[in-house]
Amino acid sequence: MARTKIKDILLREETGYETTVKGWVRSFRNNQFIALNDGSCMNNLQVVIDLNTDSTLVRMITPGAAVAITGTVLPSQGKGQKVELKASEVTLLGACNPEEYPLQLKNRPSLEYLREIAHLRFRTNTFGAVFRVRHSLAFAIHKFFNDRGFVYLHTPIVTASDAEGAGETFRVTTLPFDHPPRLEDGSVNFEEDFFGRSTNLTVSGQLEAELGAMAFSEVYTFGPTFRAENSNTARHLAEFWMIEPEVAFNDLKDNMDLAEAFIKYLIGYSLEHNREDLEFLAQRLLEEEKQKPQQERSEMGLIEKLEFVLNHQFERITYTEAIEILLQSPAYKKKKFQYDVKWGIDMQSEHERYLVEKHFKKPVIVTNYPAAIKAFYMRQDDDCAPGRETVAAMDILAPGIGEIVGGSQREERLERLEQRMKDMHIPVEEMYWYLDTRRFGTVPHAGFGLGFERIVQFVTGMTNIRDVIPFPRTPKNAAF
Ligand code: 4AD
Ligand code: MG
């Protein structure tokens, strides 16, 4: 008989029909009641098995075991569910030794422990919910852009450029690392490498997305990006996914409007389509918060927070205003910040979190950062005071996360772009393909990058980024 998904049985709430379900046993009570989960939803289906079922089979029904069950859907006698399945036939598909099954051995395993068994953690309520939400958000991203006529562009994963110029790339090579071919001066001869040049994994698809925007007007990328930054924090991964829209004819304000609409759409989509999972995650977060001292607990629950963000305009301030607020803050005056505050600094996460969590208590878009701390491609602001040169950058800061989006209007003026690249020691000749867009029909344009895991963190309330990607890659860790 065809398999029915547990989600559909629970949603239909109909009774009196025969069907087959397949899934993994979550628990088995009194040799009679199986809580069965197939991952289609948070809730388990209660299966009632006949007391005369073969005792050898009954002994094999243990948490983690895979079973197929045929039976009749009936109104449930017990509390907690409207329908249950009365089994007529139970087949063991895959046994699971309870003495070895990690999820059985540990009662309420911690998130840290579950990270060590990431290959099994999908089977827990928490990770089931997180990864269903992650899926939903990925789908919503494509829907948002598709509905608005954007072209999804696949930008390369192997590249010869470092778009952000931060020097945090992972090298890609087939040269033997113990005896690479060398030039006379002793340096490695990359002409003999696979691509005939030095290559790395991409840190961003932006530069190629800009090429697409100069033909399709609006494009977006959604792919993996890699950064060898040695930051072992709860917000950094060495391999993460990024969404990068790029729009011709947009200026900085259009860019902010698009980013704000996009984030709100994703939140709204998840509230509508992942209600059950979000309610579970909200409860989980509440329990986690109870462990914290009173003053560190957040004032809002997860769902309230999401609804609040959805229904309020993001604050928009310039970098210069942000620095002013920080300088006036009690935190600064009482020397509570670890890092100094003055115009020109690259704001630290303590500063960003002060602005978002203490001062404005909502997402904040900070614009017009000092040119010196931003990438070469950002549009130089006109009429800057000497020593106060800024660019048309925008970062979106979110409560509990910090930077969630980084973007800018791009420098479309060839001479100014070339000059800046020279100043920053970026090889102008090698980047001829990028500069060609400025030679052949250049137009103002803008775009941004949303860190996918950071928005998943924001929506699910998970505090560690390692818990929102199936198999996290971080310094000294590439298990699974
Ligand atoms: O601010 P970033 O570096 O911007 C860019 O890469 C631009 N090329 C984007 C663009 O304009 N098209 O990165 C964008 C976002 C950050 O705001 C953050 O959310 C996320 O990517 N991000 C990371 N997420 C997880 N782990 C890391 N190591 C991340 N680095 C950046
Ligand atoms: Mg950034």
mmCIF file of N, CA and C in Angstrom, residues 263-340:
data_model
loop_
_atom_site.group_PDB
_atom_site.id
_atom_site.type_symbol
_atom_site.label_atom_id
_atom_site.label_comp_id
_atom_site.label_asym_id
_atom_site.label_seq_id
_atom_site.Cartn_x
_atom_site.Cartn_y
_atom_site.Cartn_z
ATOM 1 N N ILE A 263 13.780 40.647 3.862
ATOM 2 C CA ILE A 263 13.858 40.043 5.201
ATOM 3 C C ILE A 263 12.455 39.866 5.788
ATOM 4 N N LYS A 264 11.615 40.887 5.597
ATOM 5 C CA LYS A 264 10.254 40.793 6.140
ATOM 6 C C LYS A 264 9.461 39.693 5.434
ATOM 7 N N TYR A 265 9.689 39.549 4.143
ATOM 8 C CA TYR A 265 8.998 38.487 3.405
ATOM 9 C C TYR A 265 9.381 37.116 3.969
ATOM 10 N N LEU A 266 10.674 36.930 4.221
ATOM 11 C CA LEU A 266 11.142 35.628 4.721
ATOM 12 C C LEU A 266 10.540 35.330 6.097
ATOM 13 N N ILE A 267 10.503 36.341 6.939
ATOM 14 C CA ILE A 267 9.934 36.149 8.279
ATOM 15 C C ILE A 267 8.446 35.820 8.163
ATOM 16 N N GLY A 268 7.751 36.590 7.335
ATOM 17 C CA GLY A 268 6.315 36.364 7.146
ATOM 18 C C GLY A 268 6.027 34.980 6.580
ATOM 19 N N TYR A 269 6.868 34.562 5.647
ATOM 20 C CA TYR A 269 6.674 33.254 5.020
ATOM 21 C C TYR A 269 6.809 32.150 6.065
ATOM 22 N N SER A 270 7.818 32.293 6.901
ATOM 23 C CA SER A 270 8.045 31.266 7.907
ATOM 24 C C SER A 270 6.940 31.252 8.965
ATOM 25 N N LEU A 271 6.496 32.434 9.365
ATOM 26 C CA LEU A 271 5.397 32.486 10.345
ATOM 27 C C LEU A 271 4.155 31.804 9.782
ATOM 28 N N GLU A 272 3.961 31.941 8.477
ATOM 29 C CA GLU A 272 2.780 31.352 7.871
ATOM 30 C C GLU A 272 2.929 29.841 7.636
ATOM 31 N N HIS A 273 4.129 29.427 7.242
ATOM 32 C CA HIS A 273 4.293 28.028 6.826
ATOM 33 C C HIS A 273 4.970 27.116 7.844
ATOM 34 N N ASN A 274 5.542 27.673 8.885
ATOM 35 C CA ASN A 274 6.272 26.833 9.854
ATOM 36 C C ASN A 274 5.758 27.027 11.275
ATOM 37 N N ARG A 275 4.489 27.332 11.393
ATOM 38 C CA ARG A 275 3.949 27.717 12.694
ATOM 39 C C ARG A 275 4.286 26.717 13.803
ATOM 40 N N GLU A 276 3.996 25.440 13.514
ATOM 41 C CA GLU A 276 4.190 24.411 14.542
ATOM 42 C C GLU A 276 5.664 24.328 14.968
ATOM 43 N N ASP A 277 6.555 24.346 13.985
ATOM 44 C CA ASP A 277 7.986 24.270 14.287
ATOM 45 C C ASP A 277 8.440 25.509 15.063
ATOM 46 N N LEU A 278 7.940 26.672 14.665
ATOM 47 C CA LEU A 278 8.346 27.901 15.355
ATOM 48 C C LEU A 278 7.819 27.923 16.786
ATOM 49 N N GLU A 279 6.613 27.407 16.976
ATOM 50 C CA GLU A 279 6.087 27.371 18.342
ATOM 51 C C GLU A 279 6.938 26.457 19.221
ATOM 52 N N PHE A 280 7.364 25.346 18.652
ATOM 53 C CA PHE A 280 8.254 24.453 19.405
ATOM 54 C C PHE A 280 9.575 25.155 19.730
ATOM 55 N N LEU A 281 10.140 25.826 18.726
ATOM 56 C CA LEU A 281 11.432 26.507 18.930
ATOM 57 C C LEU A 281 11.293 27.659 19.928
ATOM 58 N N ALA A 282 10.138 28.314 19.920
ATOM 59 C CA ALA A 282 9.896 29.407 20.875
ATOM 60 C C ALA A 282 9.917 28.853 22.302
ATOM 61 N N GLN A 283 9.286 27.707 22.484
ATOM 62 C CA GLN A 283 9.250 27.052 23.794
ATOM 63 C C GLN A 283 10.658 26.647 24.225
ATOM 64 N N ARG A 284 11.423 26.114 23.261
ATOM 65 C CA ARG A 284 12.792 25.693 23.542
ATOM 66 C C ARG A 284 13.633 26.890 23.995
ATOM 67 N N LEU A 285 13.437 28.001 23.290
ATOM 68 C CA LEU A 285 14.209 29.209 23.595
ATOM 69 C C LEU A 285 13.854 29.739 24.981
ATOM 70 N N LEU A 286 12.572 29.674 25.279
ATOM 71 C CA LEU A 286 12.102 30.125 26.593
ATOM 72 C C LEU A 286 12.805 29.344 27.698
ATOM 73 N N GLU A 287 12.914 28.037 27.508
ATOM 74 C CA GLU A 287 13.581 27.208 28.516
ATOM 75 C C GLU A 287 15.072 27.517 28.601
ATOM 76 N N GLU A 288 15.676 27.789 27.421
ATOM 77 C CA GLU A 288 17.096 28.153 27.415
ATOM 78 C C GLU A 288 17.314 29.483 28.137
ATOM 79 N N GLU A 289 16.377 30.408 27.919
ATOM 80 C CA GLU A 289 16.487 31.735 28.539
ATOM 81 C C GLU A 289 16.385 31.655 30.063
ATOM 82 N N LYS A 290 15.603 30.685 30.533
ATOM 83 C CA LYS A 290 15.425 30.545 31.985
ATOM 84 C C LYS A 290 16.737 30.255 32.697
ATOM 85 N N GLN A 291 17.695 29.703 31.934
ATOM 86 C CA GLN A 291 19.000 29.390 32.527
ATOM 87 C C GLN A 291 19.852 30.655 32.707
ATOM 88 N N LYS A 292 19.454 31.734 32.019
ATOM 89 C CA LYS A 292 20.275 32.945 32.051
ATOM 90 C C LYS A 292 19.876 33.849 33.212
ATOM 91 N N PRO A 293 20.801 34.735 33.636
ATOM 92 C CA PRO A 293 20.410 35.715 34.654
ATOM 93 C C PRO A 293 19.332 36.647 34.097
ATOM 94 N N GLN A 294 18.449 37.100 34.985
ATOM 95 C CA GLN A 294 17.275 37.903 34.609
ATOM 96 C C GLN A 294 17.581 39.015 33.596
ATOM 97 N N GLN A 295 18.647 39.813 33.861
ATOM 98 C CA GLN A 295 18.888 40.991 33.012
ATOM 99 C C GLN A 295 19.355 40.631 31.605
ATOM 100 N N GLU A 296 19.779 39.373 31.405
ATOM 101 C CA GLU A 296 20.227 38.968 30.066
ATOM 102 C C GLU A 296 19.116 38.327 29.246
ATOM 103 N N ARG A 297 17.992 38.082 29.892
ATOM 104 C CA ARG A 297 16.898 37.440 29.146
ATOM 105 C C ARG A 297 16.255 38.422 28.193
ATOM 106 N N SER A 298 15.826 37.915 27.026
ATOM 107 C CA SER A 298 15.195 38.845 26.090
ATOM 108 C C SER A 298 13.759 39.092 26.534
ATOM 109 N N GLU A 299 13.294 40.302 26.162
ATOM 110 C CA GLU A 299 11.967 40.702 26.642
ATOM 111 C C GLU A 299 10.854 40.020 25.868
ATOM 112 N N MET A 300 11.173 39.596 24.652
ATOM 113 C CA MET A 300 10.140 39.009 23.803
ATOM 114 C C MET A 300 10.407 37.545 23.534
ATOM 115 N N GLY A 301 9.339 36.799 23.360
ATOM 116 C CA GLY A 301 9.464 35.420 22.902
ATOM 117 C C GLY A 301 9.798 35.421 21.414
ATOM 118 N N LEU A 302 10.128 34.241 20.903
ATOM 119 C CA LEU A 302 10.559 34.149 19.500
ATOM 120 C C LEU A 302 9.492 34.668 18.529
ATOM 121 N N ILE A 303 8.274 34.213 18.715
ATOM 122 C CA ILE A 303 7.221 34.577 17.755
ATOM 123 C C ILE A 303 6.873 36.060 17.866
ATOM 124 N N GLU A 304 6.823 36.546 19.103
ATOM 125 C CA GLU A 304 6.592 37.990 19.293
ATOM 126 C C GLU A 304 7.670 38.801 18.600
ATOM 127 N N LYS A 305 8.923 38.354 18.745
ATOM 128 C CA LYS A 305 10.042 39.070 18.155
ATOM 129 C C LYS A 305 9.898 39.112 16.624
ATOM 130 N N LEU A 306 9.552 37.964 16.042
ATOM 131 C CA LEU A 306 9.416 37.901 14.592
ATOM 132 C C LEU A 306 8.277 38.801 14.124
ATOM 133 N N GLU A 307 7.169 38.768 14.875
ATOM 134 C CA GLU A 307 6.029 39.607 14.490
ATOM 135 C C GLU A 307 6.372 41.084 14.647
ATOM 136 N N PHE A 308 7.140 41.390 15.687
ATOM 137 C CA PHE A 308 7.553 42.777 15.911
ATOM 138 C C PHE A 308 8.388 43.282 14.732
ATOM 139 N N VAL A 309 9.351 42.478 14.320
ATOM 140 C CA VAL A 309 10.230 42.881 13.213
ATOM 141 C C VAL A 309 9.425 43.041 11.924
ATOM 142 N N LEU A 310 8.489 42.132 11.753
ATOM 143 C CA LEU A 310 7.643 42.165 10.556
ATOM 144 C C LEU A 310 6.821 43.455 10.485
ATOM 145 N N ASN A 311 6.388 43.926 11.641
ATOM 146 C CA ASN A 311 5.438 45.041 11.663
ATOM 147 C C ASN A 311 6.044 46.411 11.945
ATOM 148 N N HIS A 312 7.367 46.488 12.069
ATOM 149 C CA HIS A 312 7.981 47.793 12.324
ATOM 150 C C HIS A 312 9.031 48.110 11.275
ATOM 151 N N GLN A 313 9.143 49.389 10.955
ATOM 152 C CA GLN A 313 10.177 49.816 10.002
ATOM 153 C C GLN A 313 11.547 49.668 10.629
ATOM 154 N N PHE A 314 12.501 49.240 9.832
ATOM 155 C CA PHE A 314 13.874 49.185 10.315
ATOM 156 C C PHE A 314 14.356 50.626 10.504
ATOM 157 N N GLU A 315 15.159 50.827 11.533
ATOM 158 C CA GLU A 315 15.753 52.149 11.749
ATOM 159 C C GLU A 315 16.832 52.367 10.691
ATOM 160 N N ARG A 316 16.954 53.575 10.166
ATOM 161 C CA ARG A 316 17.996 53.849 9.172
ATOM 162 C C ARG A 316 18.861 55.007 9.657
ATOM 163 N N ILE A 317 20.130 54.748 9.879
ATOM 164 C CA ILE A 317 21.037 55.801 10.340
ATOM 165 C C ILE A 317 22.355 55.715 9.581
ATOM 166 N N THR A 318 23.082 56.832 9.565
ATOM 167 C CA THR A 318 24.402 56.788 8.931
ATOM 168 C C THR A 318 25.412 56.282 9.954
ATOM 169 N N TYR A 319 26.543 55.859 9.446
ATOM 170 C CA TYR A 319 27.646 55.427 10.309
ATOM 171 C C TYR A 319 28.021 56.542 11.280
ATOM 172 N N THR A 320 28.089 57.771 10.742
ATOM 173 C CA THR A 320 28.485 58.914 11.577
ATOM 174 C C THR A 320 27.489 59.089 12.732
ATOM 175 N N GLU A 321 26.196 58.932 12.441
ATOM 176 C CA GLU A 321 25.187 59.015 13.513
ATOM 177 C C GLU A 321 25.346 57.865 14.506
ATOM 178 N N ALA A 322 25.673 56.692 13.989
ATOM 179 C CA ALA A 322 25.843 55.520 14.868
ATOM 180 C C ALA A 322 26.980 55.767 15.861
ATOM 181 N N ILE A 323 28.087 56.306 15.355
ATOM 182 C CA ILE A 323 29.236 56.587 16.228
ATOM 183 C C ILE A 323 28.850 57.621 17.291
ATOM 184 N N GLU A 324 28.080 58.625 16.853
ATOM 185 C CA GLU A 324 27.620 59.663 17.783
ATOM 186 C C GLU A 324 26.787 59.036 18.911
ATOM 187 N N ILE A 325 25.870 58.122 18.538
ATOM 188 C CA ILE A 325 25.021 57.462 19.548
ATOM 189 C C ILE A 325 25.893 56.666 20.520
ATOM 190 N N LEU A 326 26.879 55.977 19.981
ATOM 191 C CA LEU A 326 27.751 55.168 20.846
ATOM 192 C C LEU A 326 28.539 56.064 21.803
ATOM 193 N N LEU A 327 29.018 57.193 21.275
ATOM 194 C CA LEU A 327 29.807 58.099 22.124
ATOM 195 C C LEU A 327 28.964 58.705 23.250
ATOM 196 N N GLN A 328 27.666 58.868 22.968
ATOM 197 C CA GLN A 328 26.768 59.437 23.983
ATOM 198 C C GLN A 328 26.214 58.375 24.929
ATOM 199 N N SER A 329 26.493 57.103 24.668
ATOM 200 C CA SER A 329 25.807 56.038 25.406
ATOM 201 C C SER A 329 26.361 55.875 26.817
ATOM 202 N N PRO A 330 25.490 55.483 27.758
ATOM 203 C CA PRO A 330 25.967 55.187 29.115
ATOM 204 C C PRO A 330 27.051 54.103 29.078
ATOM 205 N N ALA A 331 26.906 53.143 28.175
ATOM 206 C CA ALA A 331 27.882 52.047 28.083
ATOM 207 C C ALA A 331 29.274 52.601 27.798
ATOM 208 N N TYR A 332 29.352 53.587 26.898
ATOM 209 C CA TYR A 332 30.652 54.180 26.563
ATOM 210 C C TYR A 332 31.171 55.002 27.738
ATOM 211 N N LYS A 333 30.268 55.797 28.299
ATOM 212 C CA LYS A 333 30.696 56.683 29.394
ATOM 213 C C LYS A 333 31.154 55.881 30.604
ATOM 214 N N LYS A 334 30.516 54.734 30.831
ATOM 215 C CA LYS A 334 30.926 53.892 31.973
ATOM 216 C C LYS A 334 32.016 52.904 31.583
ATOM 217 N N LYS A 335 32.597 53.112 30.390
ATOM 218 C CA LYS A 335 33.701 52.266 29.906
ATOM 219 C C LYS A 335 33.329 50.774 29.866
ATOM 220 N N LYS A 336 32.090 50.516 29.453
ATOM 221 C CA LYS A 336 31.630 49.130 29.376
ATOM 222 C C LYS A 336 32.080 48.440 28.078
ATOM 223 N N PHE A 337 32.425 49.230 27.050
ATOM 224 C CA PHE A 337 32.861 48.607 25.796
ATOM 225 C C PHE A 337 34.314 48.176 25.910
ATOM 226 N N GLN A 338 34.576 47.003 25.379
ATOM 227 C CA GLN A 338 35.945 46.503 25.388
ATOM 228 C C GLN A 338 36.791 47.257 24.362
ATOM 229 N N TYR A 339 36.177 47.593 23.207
ATOM 230 C CA TYR A 339 36.910 48.263 22.130
ATOM 231 C C TYR A 339 36.549 49.746 22.078
ATOM 232 N N ASP A 340 37.514 50.545 21.701
ATOM 233 C CA ASP A 340 37.336 51.993 21.679
ATOM 234 C C ASP A 340 36.329 52.406 20.590
#
